[in-house]
XYZ file of C-alpha atoms in Angstrom:
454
model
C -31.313 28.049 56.110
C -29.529 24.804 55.864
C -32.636 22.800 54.963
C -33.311 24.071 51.981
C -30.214 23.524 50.390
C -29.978 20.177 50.980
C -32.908 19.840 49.542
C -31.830 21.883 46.504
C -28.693 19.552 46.203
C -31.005 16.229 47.037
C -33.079 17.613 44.000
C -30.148 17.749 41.490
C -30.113 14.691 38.908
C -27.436 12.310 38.688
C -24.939 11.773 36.242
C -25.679 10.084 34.000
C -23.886 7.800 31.669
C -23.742 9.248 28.317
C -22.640 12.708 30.335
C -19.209 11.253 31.658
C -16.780 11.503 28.602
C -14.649 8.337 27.870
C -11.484 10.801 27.178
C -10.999 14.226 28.324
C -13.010 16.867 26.726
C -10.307 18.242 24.718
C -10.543 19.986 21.203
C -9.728 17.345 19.194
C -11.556 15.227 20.566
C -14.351 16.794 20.421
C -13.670 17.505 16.649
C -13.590 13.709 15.811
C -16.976 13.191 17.889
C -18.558 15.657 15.859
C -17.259 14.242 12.371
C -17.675 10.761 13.126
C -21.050 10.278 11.914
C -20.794 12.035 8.333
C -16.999 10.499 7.920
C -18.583 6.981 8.764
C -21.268 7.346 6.464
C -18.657 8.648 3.324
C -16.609 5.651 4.225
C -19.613 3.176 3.870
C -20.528 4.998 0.452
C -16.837 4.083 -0.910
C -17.025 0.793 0.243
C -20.145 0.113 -1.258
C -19.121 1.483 -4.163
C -15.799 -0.182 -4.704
C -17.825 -4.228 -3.631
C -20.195 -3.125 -6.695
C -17.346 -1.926 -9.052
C -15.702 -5.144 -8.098
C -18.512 -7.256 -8.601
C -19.434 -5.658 -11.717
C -15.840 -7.105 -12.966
C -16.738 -10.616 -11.707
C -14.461 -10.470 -7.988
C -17.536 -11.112 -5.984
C -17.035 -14.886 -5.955
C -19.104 -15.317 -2.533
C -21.315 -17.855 -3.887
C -20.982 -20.723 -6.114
C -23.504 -19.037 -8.616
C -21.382 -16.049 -8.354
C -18.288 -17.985 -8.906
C -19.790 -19.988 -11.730
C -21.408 -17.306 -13.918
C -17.984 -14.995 -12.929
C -15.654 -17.487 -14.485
C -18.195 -17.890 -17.863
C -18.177 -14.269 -18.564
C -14.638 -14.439 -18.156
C -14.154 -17.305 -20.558
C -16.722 -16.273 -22.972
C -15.580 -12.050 -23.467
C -12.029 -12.442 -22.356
C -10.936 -15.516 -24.188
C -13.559 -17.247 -26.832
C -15.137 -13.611 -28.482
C -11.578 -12.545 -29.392
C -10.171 -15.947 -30.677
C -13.551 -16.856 -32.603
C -13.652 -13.741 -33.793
C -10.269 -14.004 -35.877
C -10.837 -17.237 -36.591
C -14.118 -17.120 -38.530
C -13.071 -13.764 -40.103
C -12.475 -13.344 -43.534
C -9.886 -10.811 -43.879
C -8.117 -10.638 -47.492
C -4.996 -9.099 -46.182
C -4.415 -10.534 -42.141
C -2.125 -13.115 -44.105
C 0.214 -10.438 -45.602
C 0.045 -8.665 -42.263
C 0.468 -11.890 -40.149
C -2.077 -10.547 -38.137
C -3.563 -13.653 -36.333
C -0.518 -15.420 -35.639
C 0.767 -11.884 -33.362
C -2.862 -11.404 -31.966
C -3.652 -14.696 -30.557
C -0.692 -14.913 -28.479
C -1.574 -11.509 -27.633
C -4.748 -12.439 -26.429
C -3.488 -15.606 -24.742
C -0.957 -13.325 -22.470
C -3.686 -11.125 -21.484
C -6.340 -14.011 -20.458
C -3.190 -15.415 -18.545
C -2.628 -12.189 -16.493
C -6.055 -11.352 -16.243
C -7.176 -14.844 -14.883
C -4.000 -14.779 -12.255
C -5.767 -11.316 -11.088
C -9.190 -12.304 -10.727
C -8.089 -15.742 -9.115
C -6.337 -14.203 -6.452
C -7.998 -11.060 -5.518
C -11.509 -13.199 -5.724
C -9.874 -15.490 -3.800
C -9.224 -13.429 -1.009
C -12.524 -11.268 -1.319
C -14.410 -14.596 -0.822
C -12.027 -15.326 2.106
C -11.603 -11.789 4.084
C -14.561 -9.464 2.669
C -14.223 -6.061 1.857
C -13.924 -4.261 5.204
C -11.139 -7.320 6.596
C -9.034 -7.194 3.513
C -8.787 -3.584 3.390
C -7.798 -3.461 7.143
C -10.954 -1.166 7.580
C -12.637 -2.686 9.990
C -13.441 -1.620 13.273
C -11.778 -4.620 14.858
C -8.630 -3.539 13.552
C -7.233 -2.164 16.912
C -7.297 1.431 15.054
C -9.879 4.358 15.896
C -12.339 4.212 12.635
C -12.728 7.944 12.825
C -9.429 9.111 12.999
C -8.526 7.811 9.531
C -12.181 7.531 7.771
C -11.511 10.862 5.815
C -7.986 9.851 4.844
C -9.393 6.582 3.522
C -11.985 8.230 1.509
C -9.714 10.117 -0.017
C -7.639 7.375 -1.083
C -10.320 5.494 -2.704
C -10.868 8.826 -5.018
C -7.277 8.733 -5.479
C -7.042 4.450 -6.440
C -10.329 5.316 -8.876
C -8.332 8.608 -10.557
C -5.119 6.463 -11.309
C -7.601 3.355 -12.442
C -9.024 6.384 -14.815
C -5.799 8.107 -15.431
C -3.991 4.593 -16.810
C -6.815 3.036 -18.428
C -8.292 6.167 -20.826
C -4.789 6.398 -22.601
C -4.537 2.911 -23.397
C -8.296 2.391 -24.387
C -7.839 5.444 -26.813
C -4.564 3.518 -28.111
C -6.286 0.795 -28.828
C -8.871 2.121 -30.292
C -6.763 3.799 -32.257
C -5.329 0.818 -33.647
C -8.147 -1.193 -34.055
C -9.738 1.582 -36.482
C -6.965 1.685 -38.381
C -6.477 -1.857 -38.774
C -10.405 -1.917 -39.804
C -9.877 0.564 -42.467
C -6.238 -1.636 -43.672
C -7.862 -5.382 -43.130
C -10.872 -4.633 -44.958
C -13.567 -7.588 -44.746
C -16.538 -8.545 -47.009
C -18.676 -5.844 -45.341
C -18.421 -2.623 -43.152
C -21.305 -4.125 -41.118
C -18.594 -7.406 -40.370
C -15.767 -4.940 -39.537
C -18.155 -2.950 -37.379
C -18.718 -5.670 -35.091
C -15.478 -7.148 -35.405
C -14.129 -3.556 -33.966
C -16.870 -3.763 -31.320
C -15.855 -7.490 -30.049
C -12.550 -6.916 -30.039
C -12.488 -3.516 -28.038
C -15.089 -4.417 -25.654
C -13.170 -7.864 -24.515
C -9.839 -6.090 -24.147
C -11.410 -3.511 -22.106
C -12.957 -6.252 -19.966
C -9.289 -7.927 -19.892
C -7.416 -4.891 -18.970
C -9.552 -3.517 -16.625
C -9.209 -6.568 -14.390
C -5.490 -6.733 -14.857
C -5.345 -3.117 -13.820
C -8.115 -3.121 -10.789
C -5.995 -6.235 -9.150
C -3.078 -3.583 -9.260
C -4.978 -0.807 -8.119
C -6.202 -2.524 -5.343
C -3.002 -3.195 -3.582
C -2.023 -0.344 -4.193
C -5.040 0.503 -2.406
C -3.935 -1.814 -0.014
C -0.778 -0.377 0.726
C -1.480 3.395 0.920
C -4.204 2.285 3.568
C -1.371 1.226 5.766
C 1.064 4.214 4.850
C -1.539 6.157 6.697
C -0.904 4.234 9.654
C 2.988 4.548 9.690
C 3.029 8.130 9.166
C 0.415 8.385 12.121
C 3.394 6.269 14.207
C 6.170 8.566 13.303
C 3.724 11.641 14.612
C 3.281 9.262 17.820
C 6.680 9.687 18.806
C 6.424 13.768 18.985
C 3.216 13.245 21.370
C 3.444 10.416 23.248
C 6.593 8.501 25.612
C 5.763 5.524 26.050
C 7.683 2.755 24.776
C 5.602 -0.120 25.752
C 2.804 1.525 23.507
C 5.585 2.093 20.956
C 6.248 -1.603 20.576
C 2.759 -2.900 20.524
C 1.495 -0.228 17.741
C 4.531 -1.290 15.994
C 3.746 -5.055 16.734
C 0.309 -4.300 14.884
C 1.856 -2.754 12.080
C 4.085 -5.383 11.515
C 1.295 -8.010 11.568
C -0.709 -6.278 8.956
C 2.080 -5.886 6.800
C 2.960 -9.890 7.343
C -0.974 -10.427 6.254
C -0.703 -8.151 3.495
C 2.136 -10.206 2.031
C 0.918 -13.625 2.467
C -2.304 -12.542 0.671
C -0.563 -11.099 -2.009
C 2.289 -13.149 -2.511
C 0.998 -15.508 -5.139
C -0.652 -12.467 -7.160
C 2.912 -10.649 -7.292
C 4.829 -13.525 -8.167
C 2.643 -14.649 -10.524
C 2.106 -11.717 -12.365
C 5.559 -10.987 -12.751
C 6.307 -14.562 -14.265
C 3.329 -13.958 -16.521
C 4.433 -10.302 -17.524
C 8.390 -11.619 -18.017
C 6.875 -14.412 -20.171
C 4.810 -12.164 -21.859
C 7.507 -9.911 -22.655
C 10.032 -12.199 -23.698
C 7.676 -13.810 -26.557
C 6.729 -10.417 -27.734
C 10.544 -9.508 -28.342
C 10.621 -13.538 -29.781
C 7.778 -12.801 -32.298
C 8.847 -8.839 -33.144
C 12.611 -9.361 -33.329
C 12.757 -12.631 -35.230
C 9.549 -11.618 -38.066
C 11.238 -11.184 -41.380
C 8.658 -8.925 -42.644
C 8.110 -5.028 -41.469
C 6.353 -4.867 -37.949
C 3.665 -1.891 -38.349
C 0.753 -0.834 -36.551
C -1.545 -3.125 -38.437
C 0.335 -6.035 -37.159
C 2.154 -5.193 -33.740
C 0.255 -2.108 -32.570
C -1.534 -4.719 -30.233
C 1.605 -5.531 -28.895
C 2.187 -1.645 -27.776
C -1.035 -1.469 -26.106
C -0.841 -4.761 -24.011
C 2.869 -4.204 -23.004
C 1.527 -0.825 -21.855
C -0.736 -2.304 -19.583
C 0.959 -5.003 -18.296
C 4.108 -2.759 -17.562
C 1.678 -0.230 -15.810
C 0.280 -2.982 -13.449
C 3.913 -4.360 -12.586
C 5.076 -0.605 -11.976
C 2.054 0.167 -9.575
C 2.502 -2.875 -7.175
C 6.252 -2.718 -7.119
C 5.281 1.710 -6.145
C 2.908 0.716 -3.730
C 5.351 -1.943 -2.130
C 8.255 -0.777 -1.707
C 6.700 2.523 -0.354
C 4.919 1.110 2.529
C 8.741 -1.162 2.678
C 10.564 2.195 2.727
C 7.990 3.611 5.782
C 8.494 0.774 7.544
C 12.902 0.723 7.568
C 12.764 4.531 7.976
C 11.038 4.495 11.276
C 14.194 3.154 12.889
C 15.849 6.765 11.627
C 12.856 8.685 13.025
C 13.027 6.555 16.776
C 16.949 7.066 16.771
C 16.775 11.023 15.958
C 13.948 10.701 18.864
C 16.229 8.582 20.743
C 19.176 11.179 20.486
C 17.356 14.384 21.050
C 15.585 13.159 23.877
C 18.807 11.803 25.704
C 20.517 15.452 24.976
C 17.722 16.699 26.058
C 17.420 15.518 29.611
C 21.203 15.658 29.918
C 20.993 19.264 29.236
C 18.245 19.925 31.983
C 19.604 17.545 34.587
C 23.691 19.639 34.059
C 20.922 22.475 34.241
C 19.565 21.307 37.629
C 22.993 20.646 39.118
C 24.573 24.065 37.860
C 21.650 25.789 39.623
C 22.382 23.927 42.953
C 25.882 24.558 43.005
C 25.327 28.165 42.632
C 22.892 28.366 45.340
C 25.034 26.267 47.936
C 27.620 28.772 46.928
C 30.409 26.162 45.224
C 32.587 26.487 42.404
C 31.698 24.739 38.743
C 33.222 21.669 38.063
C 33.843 21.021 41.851
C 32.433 17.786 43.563
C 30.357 18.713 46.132
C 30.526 15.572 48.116
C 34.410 15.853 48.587
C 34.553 19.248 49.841
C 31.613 18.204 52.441
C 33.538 15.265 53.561
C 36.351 17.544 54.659
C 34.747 21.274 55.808
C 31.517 20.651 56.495
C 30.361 19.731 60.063
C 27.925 16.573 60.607
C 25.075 18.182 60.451
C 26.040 19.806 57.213
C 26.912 16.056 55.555
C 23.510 14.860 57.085
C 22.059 17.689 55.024
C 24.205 17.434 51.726
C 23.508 13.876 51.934
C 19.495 13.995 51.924
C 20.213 17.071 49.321
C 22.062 14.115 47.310
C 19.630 11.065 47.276
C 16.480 13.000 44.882
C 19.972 13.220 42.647
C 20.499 9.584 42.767
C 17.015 9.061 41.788
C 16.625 11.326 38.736
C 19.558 9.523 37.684
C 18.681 5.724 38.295
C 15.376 7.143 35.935
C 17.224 8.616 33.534
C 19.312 5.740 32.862
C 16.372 3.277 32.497
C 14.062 5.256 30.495
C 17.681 5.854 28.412
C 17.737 1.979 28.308
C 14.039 1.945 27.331
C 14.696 4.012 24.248
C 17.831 2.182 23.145
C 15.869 -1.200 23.267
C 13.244 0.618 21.376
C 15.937 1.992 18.927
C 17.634 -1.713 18.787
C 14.240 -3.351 18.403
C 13.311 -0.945 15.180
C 16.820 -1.723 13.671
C 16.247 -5.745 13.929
C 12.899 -5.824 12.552
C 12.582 -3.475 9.837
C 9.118 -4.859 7.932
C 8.126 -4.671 4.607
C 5.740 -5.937 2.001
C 7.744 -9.220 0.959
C 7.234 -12.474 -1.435
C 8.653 -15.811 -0.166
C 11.399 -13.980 2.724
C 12.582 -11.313 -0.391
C 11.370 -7.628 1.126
C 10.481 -5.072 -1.886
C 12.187 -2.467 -1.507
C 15.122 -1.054 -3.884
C 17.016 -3.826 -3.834
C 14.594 -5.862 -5.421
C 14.011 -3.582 -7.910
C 17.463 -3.533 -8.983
C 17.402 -7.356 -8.863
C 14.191 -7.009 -11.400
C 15.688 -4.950 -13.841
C 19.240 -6.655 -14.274
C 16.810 -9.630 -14.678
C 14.824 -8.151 -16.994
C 17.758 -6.335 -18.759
C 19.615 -10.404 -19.385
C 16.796 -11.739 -20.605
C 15.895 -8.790 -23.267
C 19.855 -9.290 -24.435
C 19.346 -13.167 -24.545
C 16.458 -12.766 -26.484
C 18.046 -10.035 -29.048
C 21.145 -12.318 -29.446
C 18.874 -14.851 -30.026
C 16.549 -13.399 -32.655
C 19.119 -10.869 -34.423
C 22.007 -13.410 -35.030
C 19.605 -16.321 -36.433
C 18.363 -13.398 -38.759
C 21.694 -12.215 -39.638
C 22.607 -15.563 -40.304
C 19.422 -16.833 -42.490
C 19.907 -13.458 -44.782
């Protein structure tokens, strides 16, 4: 009878490979084997879609014909159509209105900041790709699958606040335009037709760079807030602090890359706003005449744009700042309810073996051997004792392990920053008081020279 079962267990296949699981065969796991395919394959559909958004704009600069003809569409809609356009029109009443004089530094602002946004975020497209600049890519040290559904989800979101921004100000300014049309009358309704046309479809072309350059680090940064929420949920599952410090580590270094690419774009857009801002208040503040629609409803519409780029990057920064400092709060309320807790258990433990050896609370136990007990009974107490000894030697280093953790948080905070200056609220508050002296200079400036001249 023993033969043929051998033979039955000589006839059973091996294992194979693909049959031996990497991980156990838990739930979850088995959840994110199943998705992986169809989250992979929405991921690659945004990606796609965002490289030919973005190269539809002109921020595919891969190639020197790409580079070339992106920079001559840029030069020809964005900056020539709008200025030829009010130069070689004849309008009978622009001069009353002092319409060109406000609308080509208008457009000069907006080819400034629009140029800044498709220099750097070419720049870096060219540099990274896609996949590398948005920290997507599977080399990233991350688990693709894990977070492919929460980055297709914020690609919808980036392209609903592109949409949400954009459609109020493009209905503002077409707004405007219309009525300026129907104000600034030329020789023909055929010539104001087109002039409406040109001018519309360059400032949509302007704007909509300014804005995607915005949107996409904010992008940017909401791809890494996923990541630092998914570290504060580490600390409820896991105790390791080794692994602690080197997710950490990584988080840290993206955020450092993050800045360095985005450094010049922030900085330069927010001299190029200011700027902006401070002739606009020049020009409105210090015009004799009455400021309408006809002549400074452009300047409504730009500020509105440029204001909503500077608010989304400063949002996106100082949130992914704000993750980063708070984690040190998160590891120290881990820190603290993890040392209570294993105080409480180990005072616990040694309540439970005094009342079994029949003691007294809050007597030591090693005293009243040394003085009652026989020999035998200290030999006993004394390999009782030494498992005592040892839970506490571990206690205290894995307490030492967390404070280091704790210490190490505190000391290196992270943060999006520009040049050593982290963006967080502090920054912003620095921003503002800057922004609030120079709109006073300018008003004293403008208002008392008017005063005066009247």
């Amino acid at each position: 009878m023993a033969d043929p079962h051998i033979q039955i267990i000589n006839h059973q296949p091996p294992p194979t490979p693909a049959q031996t699981p990497l991980l156990p065969p838990t739930q979850n796991n088995t959840n994110h084997r199943r998705r992986r395919p169809d989250q992979d394959t929405d991921l690659e559909t945004a990606l796609e879609g965002l490289e030919l958004f973005l190269t539809f704009l002109g921020f595919n600069q891969s190639s020197s014909l790409g580079f070339g003809l992106s920079w001559f569409v840029f030069v020809l809609i964005g900056v020539l159509l709008p200025v030829l356009i009010l130069e070689f029109s004849n309008c009978t009443d622009c001069e009353m209105y002092q319409i060109k004089e406000f609308e080509l530094d208008i457009i000069a602002t907006q080819a400034c900041l629009a140029a800044v946004s498709l220099g750097c975020l070419s720049h870096n497209l060219r540099k990274y790709g896609i996949k590398k600049f948005l920290f997507v890519d599977r080399s990233g040290g991350y688990v693709l699958n894990r977070f492919s559904r929460h980055y297709v989800q914020q690609f919808k979101d980036s392209l609903r606040l592109l949409v949400l921004w954009s459609l109020p100000c493009f209905i503002l300014k077409v707004i405007r335009e219309i009525i300026r049309v129907v104000y600034a009358q030329q020789e023909s309704w055929w010539l104001s037709a087109a002039i409406l046309f040109g001018l519309i479809v360059s400032w949509c072309y302007v704007s909509t760079i300014s804005l995607t350059a915005s949107i996409i680090f904010h992008l940017v940064c909401n791809l890494q807030v996923i990541h630092f929420d998914d570290y504060a949920k580490l600390l409820e599952r896991e105790s390791d602090v080794l692994l602690f410090i080197e997710e950490h580590m990584n988080l840290r270094y993206n955020l450092s890359k993050i800045s360095h690419r985005f450094r010049i774009f922030l900085l330069l857009q927010f001299c190029v706003v200011t700027a902006s801002q401070v002739i606009t208040l020049f020009q409105t503040t210090g015009y004799s005449g009455m400021i309408t629609i006809i002549n400074g409803g452009d300047f409504a519409v730009s500020t509105v744009v440029q204001v909503v780029g500077i608010i989304l990057c400063l949002h996106a920064a100082t949130k992914i700042s704000h993750r980063a400092q708070n984690l040190a709060s998160i590891a120290s309320r881990w820190h603290a309810l993890a040392t209570c807790g294993s105080d409480r258990s180990n005072d616990g433990s040694q309540m439970r073996g005094s009342n079994s050896s029949g003691n007294l609370e809050g007597t030591n136990p090693l005293n009243s051997l040394r003085i009652t007990y026989s020999e035998s009974d200290l030999e006993s107490a004394d390999y009782i004792a030494m498992p005592t000894n040892t839970q506490l030697v571990s206690h205290m280093a894995s307490y030492q392990k967390r404070q280091a953790f704790v210490m190490y948080l505190q000391n290196n905070p992270g943060g999006i920053t520009i040049f050593g200056w982290t963006v967080d609220r502090g920054l912003v508050n620095s921003i503002f008081f800057i922004q609030l002296s120079l709109v006073t200079f300018v008003l004293g400036k403008t208002i008392v020279f008017t005063s005066e001249s009247k």
